[in-house]
XYZ file of C-alpha atoms in Angstrom:
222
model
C 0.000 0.000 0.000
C 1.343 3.280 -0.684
C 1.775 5.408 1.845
C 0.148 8.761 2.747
C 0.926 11.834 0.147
C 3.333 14.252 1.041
C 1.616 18.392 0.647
C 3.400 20.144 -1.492
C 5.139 23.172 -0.419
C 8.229 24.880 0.130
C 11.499 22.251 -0.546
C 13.904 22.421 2.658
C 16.874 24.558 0.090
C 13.763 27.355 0.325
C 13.193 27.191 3.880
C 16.850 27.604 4.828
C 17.239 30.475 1.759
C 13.751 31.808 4.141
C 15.630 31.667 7.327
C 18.880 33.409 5.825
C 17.007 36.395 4.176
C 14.963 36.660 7.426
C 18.381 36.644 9.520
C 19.646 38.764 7.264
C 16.961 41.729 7.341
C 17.217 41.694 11.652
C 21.469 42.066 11.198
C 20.849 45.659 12.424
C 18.426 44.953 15.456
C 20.863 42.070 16.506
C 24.451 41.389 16.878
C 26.099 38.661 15.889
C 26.088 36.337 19.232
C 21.630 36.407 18.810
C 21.673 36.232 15.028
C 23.412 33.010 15.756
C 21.823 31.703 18.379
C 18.626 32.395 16.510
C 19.868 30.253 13.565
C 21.073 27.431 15.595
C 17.397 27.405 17.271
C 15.680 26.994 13.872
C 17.976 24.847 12.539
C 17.931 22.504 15.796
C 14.243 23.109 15.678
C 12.647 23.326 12.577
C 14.503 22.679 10.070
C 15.512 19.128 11.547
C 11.929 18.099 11.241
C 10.800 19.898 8.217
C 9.314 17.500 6.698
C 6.948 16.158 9.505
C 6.239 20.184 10.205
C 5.613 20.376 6.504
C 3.678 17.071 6.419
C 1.561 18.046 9.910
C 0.639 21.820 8.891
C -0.172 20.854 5.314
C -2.921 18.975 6.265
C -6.489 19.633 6.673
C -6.928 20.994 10.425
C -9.541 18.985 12.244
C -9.982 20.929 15.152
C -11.720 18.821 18.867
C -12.372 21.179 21.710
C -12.628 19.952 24.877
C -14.080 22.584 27.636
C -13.829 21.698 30.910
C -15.092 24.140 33.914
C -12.828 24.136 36.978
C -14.250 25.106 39.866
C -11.827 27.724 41.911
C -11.696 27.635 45.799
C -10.756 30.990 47.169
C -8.698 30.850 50.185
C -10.709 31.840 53.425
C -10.688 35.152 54.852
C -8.133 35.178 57.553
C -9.233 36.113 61.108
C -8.871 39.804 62.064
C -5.122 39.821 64.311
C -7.112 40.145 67.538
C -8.935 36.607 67.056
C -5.506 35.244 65.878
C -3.362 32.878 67.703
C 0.059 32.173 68.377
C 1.926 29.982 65.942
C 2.940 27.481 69.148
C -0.441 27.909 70.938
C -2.034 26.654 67.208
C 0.581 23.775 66.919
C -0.111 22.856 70.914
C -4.061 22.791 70.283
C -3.934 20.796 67.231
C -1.761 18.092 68.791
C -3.798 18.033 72.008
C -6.953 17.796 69.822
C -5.027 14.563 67.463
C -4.203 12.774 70.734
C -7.857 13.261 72.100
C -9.104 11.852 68.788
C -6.490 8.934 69.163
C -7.707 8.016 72.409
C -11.646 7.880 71.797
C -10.663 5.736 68.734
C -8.758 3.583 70.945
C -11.779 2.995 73.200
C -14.235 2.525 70.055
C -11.563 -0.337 69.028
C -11.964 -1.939 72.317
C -15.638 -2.210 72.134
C -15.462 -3.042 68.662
C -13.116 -6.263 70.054
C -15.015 -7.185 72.561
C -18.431 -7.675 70.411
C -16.134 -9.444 68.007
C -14.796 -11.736 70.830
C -18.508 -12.602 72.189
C -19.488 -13.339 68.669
C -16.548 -15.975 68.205
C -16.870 -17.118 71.168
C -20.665 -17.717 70.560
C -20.108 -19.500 66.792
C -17.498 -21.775 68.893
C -19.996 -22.836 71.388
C -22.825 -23.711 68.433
C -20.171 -25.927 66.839
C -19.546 -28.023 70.263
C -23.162 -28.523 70.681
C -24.477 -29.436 67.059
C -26.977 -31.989 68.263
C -28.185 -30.087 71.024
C -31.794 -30.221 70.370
C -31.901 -34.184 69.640
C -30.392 -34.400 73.119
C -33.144 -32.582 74.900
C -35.463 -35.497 75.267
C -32.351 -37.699 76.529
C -30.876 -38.304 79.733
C -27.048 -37.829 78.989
C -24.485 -39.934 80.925
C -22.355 -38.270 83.200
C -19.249 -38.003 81.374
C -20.644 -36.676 78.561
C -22.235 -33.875 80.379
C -18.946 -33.090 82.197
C -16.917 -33.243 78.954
C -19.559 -30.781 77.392
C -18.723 -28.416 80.627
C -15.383 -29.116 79.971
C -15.116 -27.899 76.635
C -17.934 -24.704 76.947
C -15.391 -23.947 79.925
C -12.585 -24.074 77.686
C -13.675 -21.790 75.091
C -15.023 -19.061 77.098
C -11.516 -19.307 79.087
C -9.524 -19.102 75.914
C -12.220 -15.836 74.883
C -11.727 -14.435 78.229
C -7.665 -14.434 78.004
C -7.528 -13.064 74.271
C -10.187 -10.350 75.182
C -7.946 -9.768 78.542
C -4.875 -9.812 76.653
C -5.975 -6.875 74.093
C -8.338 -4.808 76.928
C -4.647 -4.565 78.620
C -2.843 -3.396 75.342
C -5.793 -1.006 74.608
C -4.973 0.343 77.746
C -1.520 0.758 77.952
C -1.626 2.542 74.469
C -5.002 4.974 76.410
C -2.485 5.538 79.362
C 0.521 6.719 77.059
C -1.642 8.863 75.401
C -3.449 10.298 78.265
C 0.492 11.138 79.305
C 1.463 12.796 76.370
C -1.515 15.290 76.613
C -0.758 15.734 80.447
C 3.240 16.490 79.447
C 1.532 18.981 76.765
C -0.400 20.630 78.975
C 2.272 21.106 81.329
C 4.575 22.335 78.627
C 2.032 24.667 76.968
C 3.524 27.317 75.266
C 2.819 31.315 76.477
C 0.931 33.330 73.748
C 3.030 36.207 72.822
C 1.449 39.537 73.278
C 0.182 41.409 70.440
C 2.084 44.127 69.141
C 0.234 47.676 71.003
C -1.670 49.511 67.850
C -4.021 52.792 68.412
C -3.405 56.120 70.205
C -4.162 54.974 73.723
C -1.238 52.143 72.807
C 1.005 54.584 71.318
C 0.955 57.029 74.310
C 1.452 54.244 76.710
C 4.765 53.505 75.211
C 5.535 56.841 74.947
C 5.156 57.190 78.918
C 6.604 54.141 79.688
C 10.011 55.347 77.502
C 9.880 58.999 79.127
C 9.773 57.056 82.652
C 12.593 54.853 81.981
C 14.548 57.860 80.466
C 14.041 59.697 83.704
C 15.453 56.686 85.564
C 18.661 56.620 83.666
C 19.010 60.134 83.675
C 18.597 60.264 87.875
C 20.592 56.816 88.430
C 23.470 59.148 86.329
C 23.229 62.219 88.775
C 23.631 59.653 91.626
C-alpha cells in the first residue's frame, strides 16, 4: 500500500534560503552572538523536522475542543489579628486535639473487640453442641455432660484471656496517650502579646520610655 501523500510546499533549500534572508533583514536589530543563536534554534528546531512540520501543517486541520469548567476555591478570609493565635499555641491545640481523637478511637476499638470476641466465642460454642436439640429429650451420661462443661469452659476461658490480653494493650496505648496530653499541657507554650496599635497604645509607650529615660538620667546624677 502506498503510503500517505506528502503536501506540497516549500522544498527544505527554500526554507533555509527563508531563514537566511529573514536573519539577514534583523542584522541591524541584533548582533552577531543572537543572530546566531537564533539560527542554531531553527535549525535545531525546525529545520531538523521539516518535513513532519511540513507534512503536519499541510494537512487539513480537524480541530476537537474539549471545555472543561474548573471550579476555583478561594482561600478563606483570615481572622482579624485580635482573634488570631500564636503559631505554638495553634501547633499545641492541634496536637492536644489529634491525641484526644487517638484516644476515643482507641476505646471505640476496644468495644469493637469485645463484640467481636462474644461473637466468636458464641459461633465456637454452636459448633460443640451441634446436636443439642436431639439431646433434649435424653438423659445424657455423666461423662458426657462433664466433657460438654469441659469444653464450653474451655472456650469461654480461651475468649476471656484473648479479650484480657488486648483490653490490657488497649490500655496501655489509652495511658501513654493520656500522658502525652498531660506532658503537653504542662509544657504549653505562652501566647506572645500582640504588638500595642491605636493612640491609647502609642501614648502608653511613649510614657513608659519617658519614665525609663528619667530613671537613667537620675541613676546618672547619683
Amino acid at each position: 500500500m502506498p503510503g500517505p501523500s506528502v503536501p506540497t510546499g516549500c522544498s527544505i533549500t527554500e526554507a533555509v534560503t527563508i531563514l537566511g534572508n529573514k536573519l539577514r533583514d534583523y542584522q541591524g536589530q541584533l548582533n552577531t552572538t543572537h543572530l546566531l543563536a537564533q539560527c542554531d534554534y531553527f535549525h535545531n528546531t525546525f529545520i531538523r523536522h521539516y518535513k513532519l512540520y511540513q507534512y503536519v501543517l499541510g494537512q487539513d486541520q480537524d480541530v476537537k475542543l474539549t471545555v472543561t469548567h474548573l471550579e476555583v476555591y478561594v482561600p478563606p478570609q483570615p481572622l482579624p489579628l485580635a482573634a488570631g493565635k500564636d503559631q505554638a499555641v495553634w501547633k499545641h491545640e492541634q496536637r492536644v486535639v489529634e491525641l484526644s481523637a487517638a484516644e476515643v478511637q482507641k476505646r471505640a476499638y476496644m468495644l469493637q473487640l469485645k463484640e467481636a470476641l462474644q461473637l466468636e466465642q458464641q459461633r465456637l460454642l454452636q459448633e460443640m453442641l451441634p446436636e443439642l436439640p436431639r439431646w433434649q429429650h435424653q438423659v445424657l451420661k455423666r461423662e458426657e455432660l462433664e466433657n460438654l462443661i469441659s469444653e464450653a469452659i474451655h472456650i469461654q476461658i480461651e475468649c476471656l484471656k484473648e479479650l484480657l490480653q488486648y483490653e490490657i494493650q488497649i490500655t496501655f496505648d489509652i495511658l501513654d496517650l493520656k500522658l502525652q496530653k498531660k506532658t503537653l499541657n504542662l509544657n504549653a507554650p505562652t501566647p506572645s502579646p500582640l504588638p500595642v496599635t491605636g493612640q491609647s497604645g502609642q501614648d502608653e509607650a511613649l510614657n513608659l520610655y519617658k519614665a525609663n529615660k528619667g530613671r537613667k538620667a537620675k541613676a546618672k546624677k547619683m
